Amino acid sequence: MRLEYFQMLDGIEKLDRDQASLVAVAHVPSDSPVFEGHFPGHPIMPGVLMLETMAQAAGYLLMTLDGFNRMPFFAGVKTAGFRAFVHPGSTLKVNASRLHAGSGYAIVAASLDCHGTRVSDAQLTMRTMPFPSDALARHVRQEGKRLGLAEVEAE
Amino acid sequence: MASTFETVSGIISSSSDVPLEKITPQSHVKEDLGVDSLAFLDIAFEIDQTFGIKLPVEDWIARVNEGKDKDEDYFIVGNLCAQIDSLRVAAAE
């Protein structure tokens, strides 16, 4: 993770096209200004960043399933739960599974596991639309390469 | 068995906090009921799940933007219900 760039994911470990699901990995940094404020003397990952981590996994899942032709935007969240603290230096498994592919939107169930324990889960609504700029399309495709999507697709 | 209108008005009411009694077949989802775009995504999801269809909302909006159809053709509740019934028939064939 590079929190200051909202770069939440570090790699894609598994992609299942038949099940429309994906597992990513995210390493929470040991040091970050975020933890200086959240909280002094008790550094933990903010829930909003856990949501962002799940939303990014949902986004890469949806982009992969449609060949990186459309951009998913985080539009809504239901039944989010933050079940345990996530400490600096933790490694998270990020699970995303598409529940429904609508017209211009998708519903994704997402969760975070830390050392085998569920620490967060949510149902996300993602609005999908053509890329609003070529620069953004290039960026997310490049990010997909960084995350190893091509390698897990080949497995 | 509930009619399409009864089911759809229930979905709209529960997804957007619009009182059920305010919803009529002549109501415009956005202009009369104040449903915003995110609430409409929730409504579309519930309709898709309930009726086993996929509302082609993007196609509808494109047709409206291209001047081929009127906004009212899809977003007046009674017309939305007629579209749902047509999609259900098509899905069953």
PDB file of C-alpha atoms in Angstrom:
ATOM      1  CA  MET A   1       0.000   0.000   0.000  1.00  0.00           C
ATOM      2  CA  ARG A   2       0.989   3.574  -0.629  1.00  0.00           C
ATOM      3  CA  LEU A   3      -1.649   5.336   1.387  1.00  0.00           C
ATOM      4  CA  GLU A   4      -0.732   8.831   0.228  1.00  0.00           C
ATOM      5  CA  TYR A   5      -1.433   7.784  -3.381  1.00  0.00           C
ATOM      6  CA  PHE A   6      -4.510   5.730  -2.512  1.00  0.00           C
ATOM      7  CA  GLN A   7      -2.654   2.786  -3.985  1.00  0.00           C
ATOM      8  CA  MET A   8      -4.212   0.146  -1.764  1.00  0.00           C
ATOM      9  CA  LEU A   9      -3.449  -3.148  -3.485  1.00  0.00           C
ATOM     10  CA  ASP A  10      -0.070  -4.828  -3.888  1.00  0.00           C
ATOM     11  CA  GLY A  11      -0.957  -7.807  -6.030  1.00  0.00           C
ATOM     12  CA  ILE A  12      -3.679 -10.046  -7.402  1.00  0.00           C
ATOM     13  CA  GLU A  13      -3.340 -13.609  -6.136  1.00  0.00           C
ATOM     14  CA  LYS A  14      -6.293 -15.305  -7.775  1.00  0.00           C
ATOM     15  CA  LEU A  15      -8.875 -14.578 -10.419  1.00  0.00           C
ATOM     16  CA  ASP A  16     -11.828 -16.866 -11.124  1.00  0.00           C
ATOM     17  CA  ARG A  17     -13.761 -15.740 -14.196  1.00  0.00           C
ATOM     18  CA  ASP A  18     -16.405 -18.458 -13.808  1.00  0.00           C
ATOM     19  CA  GLN A  19     -17.175 -17.340 -10.258  1.00  0.00           C
ATOM     20  CA  ALA A  20     -16.527 -13.672 -11.094  1.00  0.00           C
ATOM     21  CA  SER A  21     -14.274 -13.363  -8.081  1.00  0.00           C
ATOM     22  CA  LEU A  22     -10.825 -12.149  -7.207  1.00  0.00           C
ATOM     23  CA  VAL A  23      -8.389 -12.325  -4.292  1.00  0.00           C
ATOM     24  CA  ALA A  24      -5.821  -9.572  -3.846  1.00  0.00           C
ATOM     25  CA  VAL A  25      -3.151  -8.913  -1.256  1.00  0.00           C
ATOM     26  CA  ALA A  26      -2.484  -5.616   0.491  1.00  0.00           C
ATOM     27  CA  HIS A  27       0.410  -4.896   2.818  1.00  0.00           C
ATOM     28  CA  VAL A  28      -0.413  -2.206   5.351  1.00  0.00           C
ATOM     29  CA  PRO A  29       2.666   0.014   5.800  1.00  0.00           C
ATOM     30  CA  SER A  30       4.439   0.016   9.139  1.00  0.00           C
ATOM     31  CA  ASP A  31       4.810   3.773   9.065  1.00  0.00           C
ATOM     32  CA  SER A  32       2.512   6.422   7.639  1.00  0.00           C
ATOM     33  CA  PRO A  33       1.386   9.903   8.644  1.00  0.00           C
ATOM     34  CA  VAL A  34      -2.113   8.400   8.672  1.00  0.00           C
ATOM     35  CA  PHE A  35      -1.217   6.425  11.778  1.00  0.00           C
ATOM     36  CA  GLU A  36       0.147   9.512  13.525  1.00  0.00           C
ATOM     37  CA  GLY A  37      -3.399  10.849  13.654  1.00  0.00           C
ATOM     38  CA  HIS A  38      -5.384   7.611  13.673  1.00  0.00           C
ATOM     39  CA  PHE A  39      -4.669   7.273  16.535  1.00  0.00           C
ATOM     40  CA  PRO A  40      -1.841   8.685  18.683  1.00  0.00           C
ATOM     41  CA  GLY A  41      -0.672   5.825  20.873  1.00  0.00           C
ATOM     42  CA  HIS A  42      -2.983   3.331  19.141  1.00  0.00           C
ATOM     43  CA  PRO A  43      -2.286   3.268  15.378  1.00  0.00           C
ATOM     44  CA  ILE A  44      -4.948   1.419  13.376  1.00  0.00           C
ATOM     45  CA  MET A  45      -6.078   1.480   9.746  1.00  0.00           C
ATOM     46  CA  PRO A  46      -9.102   3.785   9.293  1.00  0.00           C
ATOM     47  CA  GLY A  47     -12.323   2.051   8.268  1.00  0.00           C
ATOM     48  CA  VAL A  48     -12.670   4.370   5.296  1.00  0.00           C
ATOM     49  CA  LEU A  49      -9.364   3.047   3.945  1.00  0.00           C
ATOM     50  CA  MET A  50     -10.541  -0.525   4.457  1.00  0.00           C
ATOM     51  CA  LEU A  51     -13.565   0.348   2.347  1.00  0.00           C
ATOM     52  CA  GLU A  52     -11.337   1.910  -0.300  1.00  0.00           C
ATOM     53  CA  THR A  53      -9.194  -1.228  -0.353  1.00  0.00           C
ATOM     54  CA  MET A  54     -12.271  -3.390  -0.963  1.00  0.00           C
ATOM     55  CA  ALA A  55     -13.595  -0.960  -3.584  1.00  0.00           C
ATOM     56  CA  GLN A  56     -10.300  -1.089  -5.506  1.00  0.00           C
ATOM     57  CA  ALA A  57     -10.391  -4.888  -5.528  1.00  0.00           C
ATOM     58  CA  ALA A  58     -13.983  -4.695  -6.757  1.00  0.00           C
ATOM     59  CA  GLY A  59     -12.887  -2.271  -9.445  1.00  0.00           C
ATOM     60  CA  TYR A  60     -10.076  -4.450 -10.759  1.00  0.00           C
ATOM     61  CA  LEU A  61     -12.386  -7.452 -10.710  1.00  0.00           C
ATOM     62  CA  LEU A  62     -14.984  -5.667 -12.841  1.00  0.00           C
ATOM     63  CA  MET A  63     -12.409  -4.177 -15.206  1.00  0.00           C
ATOM     64  CA  THR A  64     -10.805  -7.561 -15.723  1.00  0.00           C
ATOM     65  CA  LEU A  65     -14.127  -9.231 -16.422  1.00  0.00           C
ATOM     66  CA  ASP A  66     -14.987  -6.706 -19.132  1.00  0.00           C
ATOM     67  CA  GLY A  67     -11.515  -6.430 -20.659  1.00  0.00           C
ATOM     68  CA  PHE A  68     -10.640  -3.007 -19.209  1.00  0.00           C
ATOM     69  CA  ASN A  69     -13.238  -1.327 -21.421  1.00  0.00           C
ATOM     70  CA  ARG A  70     -15.114   0.505 -18.698  1.00  0.00           C
ATOM     71  CA  MET A  71     -14.191   2.270 -15.481  1.00  0.00           C
ATOM     72  CA  PRO A  72     -15.960   1.256 -12.248  1.00  0.00           C
ATOM     73  CA  PHE A  73     -16.557   4.053  -9.752  1.00  0.00           C
ATOM     74  CA  PHE A  74     -17.373   3.446  -6.107  1.00  0.00           C
ATOM     75  CA  ALA A  75     -21.010   4.568  -5.830  1.00  0.00           C
ATOM     76  CA  GLY A  76     -22.467   3.023  -2.714  1.00  0.00           C
ATOM     77  CA  VAL A  77     -21.963   0.726   0.233  1.00  0.00           C
ATOM     78  CA  LYS A  78     -24.348  -1.368   2.268  1.00  0.00           C
ATOM     79  CA  THR A  79     -23.968  -3.375   5.419  1.00  0.00           C
ATOM     80  CA  ALA A  80     -20.303  -2.525   5.971  1.00  0.00           C
ATOM     81  CA  GLY A  81     -18.740  -3.997   9.072  1.00  0.00           C
ATOM     82  CA  PHE A  82     -15.376  -3.323  10.717  1.00  0.00           C
ATOM     83  CA  ARG A  83     -14.900  -6.312  12.935  1.00  0.00           C
ATOM     84  CA  ALA A  84     -11.335  -6.012  14.208  1.00  0.00           C
ATOM     85  CA  PHE A  85      -8.475  -3.525  14.343  1.00  0.00           C
ATOM     86  CA  VAL A  86      -5.958  -3.599  11.500  1.00  0.00           C
ATOM     87  CA  HIS A  87      -2.515  -2.620  12.737  1.00  0.00           C
ATOM     88  CA  PRO A  88       0.438  -1.156  10.821  1.00  0.00           C
ATOM     89  CA  GLY A  89       2.517  -3.868   9.156  1.00  0.00           C
ATOM     90  CA  SER A  90      -0.425  -6.240   8.687  1.00  0.00           C
ATOM     91  CA  THR A  91      -1.030  -8.186   5.473  1.00  0.00           C
ATOM     92  CA  LEU A  92      -4.609  -8.290   4.217  1.00  0.00           C
ATOM     93  CA  LYS A  93      -6.322 -10.710   1.864  1.00  0.00           C
ATOM     94  CA  VAL A  94      -8.869  -8.759  -0.141  1.00  0.00           C
ATOM     95  CA  ASN A  95     -11.781 -10.774  -1.519  1.00  0.00           C
ATOM     96  CA  ALA A  96     -14.194  -9.454  -4.151  1.00  0.00           C
ATOM     97  CA  SER A  97     -17.055 -11.349  -5.735  1.00  0.00           C
ATOM     98  CA  ARG A  98     -19.532  -9.933  -8.232  1.00  0.00           C
ATOM     99  CA  LEU A  99     -23.089 -10.617  -7.107  1.00  0.00           C
ATOM    100  CA  HIS A 100     -24.895  -8.910  -9.962  1.00  0.00           C
ATOM    101  CA  ALA A 101     -23.963  -7.321 -13.282  1.00  0.00           C
ATOM    102  CA  GLY A 102     -26.535  -4.640 -14.042  1.00  0.00           C
ATOM    103  CA  SER A 103     -26.749  -2.127 -16.850  1.00  0.00           C
ATOM    104  CA  GLY A 104     -24.203   0.523 -15.935  1.00  0.00           C
ATOM    105  CA  TYR A 105     -23.583  -0.824 -12.459  1.00  0.00           C
ATOM    106  CA  ALA A 106     -22.529  -3.928 -10.551  1.00  0.00           C
ATOM    107  CA  ILE A 107     -23.008  -5.189  -7.016  1.00  0.00           C
ATOM    108  CA  VAL A 108     -19.916  -6.706  -5.390  1.00  0.00           C
ATOM    109  CA  ALA A 109     -19.496  -8.531  -2.082  1.00  0.00           C
ATOM    110  CA  ALA A 110     -16.082  -7.722  -0.645  1.00  0.00           C
ATOM    111  CA  SER A 111     -14.170  -8.588   2.501  1.00  0.00           C
ATOM    112  CA  LEU A 112     -10.804  -8.265   4.201  1.00  0.00           C
ATOM    113  CA  ASP A 113      -9.061 -11.060   6.077  1.00  0.00           C
ATOM    114  CA  CYS A 114      -6.016 -10.621   8.305  1.00  0.00           C
ATOM    115  CA  HIS A 115      -4.180 -13.770   9.447  1.00  0.00           C
ATOM    116  CA  GLY A 116      -7.272 -15.803   8.635  1.00  0.00           C
ATOM    117  CA  THR A 117      -9.645 -13.585  10.580  1.00  0.00           C
ATOM    118  CA  ARG A 118     -12.385 -11.558   8.889  1.00  0.00           C
ATOM    119  CA  VAL A 119     -11.745  -7.935   9.771  1.00  0.00           C
ATOM    120  CA  SER A 120     -14.179  -6.196   7.412  1.00  0.00           C
ATOM    121  CA  ASP A 121     -16.894  -6.895   4.862  1.00  0.00           C
ATOM    122  CA  ALA A 122     -19.314  -4.875   2.787  1.00  0.00           C
ATOM    123  CA  GLN A 123     -21.638  -4.948  -0.174  1.00  0.00           C
ATOM    124  CA  LEU A 124     -20.493  -2.380  -2.719  1.00  0.00           C
ATOM    125  CA  THR A 125     -22.328  -0.702  -5.565  1.00  0.00           C
ATOM    126  CA  MET A 126     -20.014   0.171  -8.443  1.00  0.00           C
ATOM    127  CA  ARG A 127     -21.188   2.433 -11.260  1.00  0.00           C
ATOM    128  CA  THR A 128     -19.507   1.473 -14.540  1.00  0.00           C
ATOM    129  CA  MET A 129     -19.040   3.785 -17.508  1.00  0.00           C
ATOM    130  CA  PRO A 130     -16.695   4.405 -20.426  1.00  0.00           C
ATOM    131  CA  PHE A 131     -13.324   5.752 -19.322  1.00  0.00           C
ATOM    132  CA  PRO A 132     -13.691   9.509 -18.882  1.00  0.00           C
ATOM    133  CA  SER A 133     -10.120  10.065 -20.072  1.00  0.00           C
ATOM    134  CA  ASP A 134      -7.444   8.189 -21.982  1.00  0.00           C
ATOM    135  CA  ALA A 135      -4.952   9.006 -19.230  1.00  0.00           C
ATOM    136  CA  LEU A 136      -7.075   7.229 -16.642  1.00  0.00           C
ATOM    137  CA  ALA A 137      -7.521   4.212 -18.916  1.00  0.00           C
ATOM    138  CA  ARG A 138      -3.753   3.990 -19.411  1.00  0.00           C
ATOM    139  CA  HIS A 139      -3.143   4.368 -15.687  1.00  0.00           C
ATOM    140  CA  VAL A 140      -5.463   1.581 -14.561  1.00  0.00           C
ATOM    141  CA  ARG A 141      -4.220  -0.773 -17.288  1.00  0.00           C
ATOM    142  CA  GLN A 142      -0.668  -0.083 -16.123  1.00  0.00           C
ATOM    143  CA  GLU A 143      -1.748  -0.685 -12.551  1.00  0.00           C
ATOM    144  CA  GLY A 144      -3.313  -3.961 -13.622  1.00  0.00           C
ATOM    145  CA  LYS A 145       0.093  -5.005 -14.946  1.00  0.00           C
ATOM    146  CA  ARG A 146       1.778  -3.938 -11.710  1.00  0.00           C
ATOM    147  CA  LEU A 147      -0.673  -6.052  -9.758  1.00  0.00           C
ATOM    148  CA  GLY A 148       0.101  -9.102 -11.894  1.00  0.00           C
ATOM    149  CA  LEU A 149      -3.314  -9.533 -13.479  1.00  0.00           C
ATOM    150  CA  ALA A 150      -1.789 -10.932 -16.664  1.00  0.00           C
ATOM    151  CA  GLU A 151       0.049 -13.605 -14.687  1.00  0.00           C
ATOM    152  CA  VAL A 152      -2.982 -14.771 -12.691  1.00  0.00           C
ATOM    153  CA  GLU A 153      -5.101 -14.771 -15.870  1.00  0.00           C
ATOM    154  CA  ALA A 154      -2.584 -17.154 -17.429  1.00  0.00           C
ATOM    155  CA  GLU A 155      -2.783 -19.623 -14.525  1.00  0.00           C
TER     156      GLU A 155
ATOM    157  CA  MET B   1     -50.168 -12.187  -6.557  1.00  0.00           C
ATOM    158  CA  ALA B   2     -48.984  -8.593  -6.492  1.00  0.00           C
ATOM    159  CA  SER B   3     -49.173  -6.623  -9.722  1.00  0.00           C
ATOM    160  CA  THR B   4     -46.011  -5.267 -11.310  1.00  0.00           C
ATOM    161  CA  PHE B   5     -47.021  -1.788 -10.168  1.00  0.00           C
ATOM    162  CA  GLU B   6     -47.508  -2.905  -6.556  1.00  0.00           C
ATOM    163  CA  THR B   7     -44.140  -4.643  -6.526  1.00  0.00           C
ATOM    164  CA  VAL B   8     -42.289  -1.785  -8.219  1.00  0.00           C
ATOM    165  CA  SER B   9     -43.856   0.901  -6.055  1.00  0.00           C
ATOM    166  CA  GLY B  10     -42.858  -1.117  -2.979  1.00  0.00           C
ATOM    167  CA  ILE B  11     -39.288  -1.312  -4.248  1.00  0.00           C
ATOM    168  CA  ILE B  12     -39.177   2.414  -4.987  1.00  0.00           C
ATOM    169  CA  SER B  13     -40.581   3.250  -1.567  1.00  0.00           C
ATOM    170  CA  SER B  14     -38.179   1.015   0.356  1.00  0.00           C
ATOM    171  CA  SER B  15     -35.127   2.075  -1.707  1.00  0.00           C
ATOM    172  CA  SER B  16     -35.730   5.812  -1.599  1.00  0.00           C
ATOM    173  CA  ASP B  17     -37.894   6.543   1.441  1.00  0.00           C
ATOM    174  CA  VAL B  18     -40.701   7.853  -0.792  1.00  0.00           C
ATOM    175  CA  PRO B  19     -44.036   7.159   0.959  1.00  0.00           C
ATOM    176  CA  LEU B  20     -45.878   4.370  -0.818  1.00  0.00           C
ATOM    177  CA  GLU B  21     -49.073   6.413  -1.094  1.00  0.00           C
ATOM    178  CA  LYS B  22     -47.238   9.100  -3.064  1.00  0.00           C
ATOM    179  CA  ILE B  23     -46.353   6.696  -5.871  1.00  0.00           C
ATOM    180  CA  THR B  24     -48.863   6.454  -8.725  1.00  0.00           C
ATOM    181  CA  PRO B  25     -48.587   5.022 -12.245  1.00  0.00           C
ATOM    182  CA  GLN B  26     -48.279   8.624 -13.457  1.00  0.00           C
ATOM    183  CA  SER B  27     -45.377   9.532 -11.148  1.00  0.00           C
ATOM    184  CA  HIS B  28     -42.059  10.398 -12.760  1.00  0.00           C
ATOM    185  CA  VAL B  29     -39.386   8.543 -10.808  1.00  0.00           C
ATOM    186  CA  LYS B  30     -36.947  11.442 -10.753  1.00  0.00           C
ATOM    187  CA  GLU B  31     -39.031  14.576 -11.188  1.00  0.00           C
ATOM    188  CA  ASP B  32     -42.047  13.683  -9.051  1.00  0.00           C
ATOM    189  CA  LEU B  33     -40.548  11.250  -6.540  1.00  0.00           C
ATOM    190  CA  GLY B  34     -37.090  12.850  -6.266  1.00  0.00           C
ATOM    191  CA  VAL B  35     -35.207   9.599  -6.793  1.00  0.00           C
ATOM    192  CA  ASP B  36     -31.541  10.389  -7.418  1.00  0.00           C
ATOM    193  CA  SER B  37     -29.161   8.393  -9.591  1.00  0.00           C
ATOM    194  CA  LEU B  38     -27.728   6.306  -6.734  1.00  0.00           C
ATOM    195  CA  ALA B  39     -31.174   5.452  -5.399  1.00  0.00           C
ATOM    196  CA  PHE B  40     -32.181   4.478  -8.926  1.00  0.00           C
ATOM    197  CA  LEU B  41     -29.251   2.021  -9.036  1.00  0.00           C
ATOM    198  CA  ASP B  42     -30.640   0.432  -5.862  1.00  0.00           C
ATOM    199  CA  ILE B  43     -34.099   0.312  -7.448  1.00  0.00           C
ATOM    200  CA  ALA B  44     -32.716  -1.207 -10.662  1.00  0.00           C
ATOM    201  CA  PHE B  45     -30.872  -3.853  -8.630  1.00  0.00           C
ATOM    202  CA  GLU B  46     -34.004  -4.780  -6.680  1.00  0.00           C
ATOM    203  CA  ILE B  47     -36.080  -4.907  -9.880  1.00  0.00           C
ATOM    204  CA  ASP B  48     -33.440  -7.062 -11.619  1.00  0.00           C
ATOM    205  CA  GLN B  49     -33.363  -9.458  -8.676  1.00  0.00           C
ATOM    206  CA  THR B  50     -37.108  -9.557  -8.084  1.00  0.00           C
ATOM    207  CA  PHE B  51     -38.165 -10.091 -11.697  1.00  0.00           C
ATOM    208  CA  GLY B  52     -35.135 -12.034 -12.947  1.00  0.00           C
ATOM    209  CA  ILE B  53     -34.398  -9.509 -15.679  1.00  0.00           C
ATOM    210  CA  LYS B  54     -31.754  -6.912 -16.470  1.00  0.00           C
ATOM    211  CA  LEU B  55     -33.164  -3.435 -16.932  1.00  0.00           C
ATOM    212  CA  PRO B  56     -31.265  -1.981 -19.922  1.00  0.00           C
ATOM    213  CA  VAL B  57     -30.972   1.398 -18.263  1.00  0.00           C
ATOM    214  CA  GLU B  58     -27.908   2.485 -20.214  1.00  0.00           C
ATOM    215  CA  ASP B  59     -29.657   1.727 -23.512  1.00  0.00           C
ATOM    216  CA  TRP B  60     -32.696   3.681 -22.378  1.00  0.00           C
ATOM    217  CA  ILE B  61     -30.619   6.711 -21.438  1.00  0.00           C
ATOM    218  CA  ALA B  62     -28.733   6.528 -24.741  1.00  0.00           C
ATOM    219  CA  ARG B  63     -32.002   6.415 -26.688  1.00  0.00           C
ATOM    220  CA  VAL B  64     -33.325   9.400 -24.751  1.00  0.00           C
ATOM    221  CA  ASN B  65     -30.093  11.335 -25.311  1.00  0.00           C
ATOM    222  CA  GLU B  66     -30.215  10.534 -29.024  1.00  0.00           C
ATOM    223  CA  GLY B  67     -33.808  11.797 -29.222  1.00  0.00           C
ATOM    224  CA  LYS B  68     -35.160   8.379 -30.248  1.00  0.00           C
ATOM    225  CA  ASP B  69     -37.363   8.059 -27.153  1.00  0.00           C
ATOM    226  CA  LYS B  70     -38.693  10.315 -24.450  1.00  0.00           C
ATOM    227  CA  ASP B  71     -37.507  10.203 -20.870  1.00  0.00           C
ATOM    228  CA  GLU B  72     -41.119   9.563 -19.858  1.00  0.00           C
ATOM    229  CA  ASP B  73     -41.163   6.323 -21.837  1.00  0.00           C
ATOM    230  CA  TYR B  74     -38.988   4.726 -19.173  1.00  0.00           C
ATOM    231  CA  PHE B  75     -39.126   6.796 -16.016  1.00  0.00           C
ATOM    232  CA  ILE B  76     -42.878   7.250 -15.513  1.00  0.00           C
ATOM    233  CA  VAL B  77     -43.724   4.452 -13.078  1.00  0.00           C
ATOM    234  CA  GLY B  78     -46.525   3.007 -15.216  1.00  0.00           C
ATOM    235  CA  ASN B  79     -44.282   2.973 -18.285  1.00  0.00           C
ATOM    236  CA  LEU B  80     -41.430   1.465 -16.266  1.00  0.00           C
ATOM    237  CA  CYS B  81     -43.797  -1.331 -15.224  1.00  0.00           C
ATOM    238  CA  ALA B  82     -44.778  -1.902 -18.868  1.00  0.00           C
ATOM    239  CA  GLN B  83     -41.084  -2.149 -19.785  1.00  0.00           C
ATOM    240  CA  ILE B  84     -40.563  -4.673 -16.984  1.00  0.00           C
ATOM    241  CA  ASP B  85     -43.510  -6.759 -18.192  1.00  0.00           C
ATOM    242  CA  SER B  86     -42.097  -6.757 -21.738  1.00  0.00           C
ATOM    243  CA  LEU B  87     -38.670  -7.818 -20.471  1.00  0.00           C
ATOM    244  CA  ARG B  88     -40.242 -10.619 -18.410  1.00  0.00           C
ATOM    245  CA  VAL B  89     -42.093 -11.928 -21.469  1.00  0.00           C
ATOM    246  CA  ALA B  90     -38.912 -11.758 -23.546  1.00  0.00           C
ATOM    247  CA  ALA B  91     -36.946 -13.542 -20.815  1.00  0.00           C
ATOM    248  CA  ALA B  92     -39.544 -16.323 -20.640  1.00  0.00           C
ATOM    249  CA  GLU B  93     -39.465 -16.972 -24.394  1.00  0.00           C
TER     250      GLU B  93
END
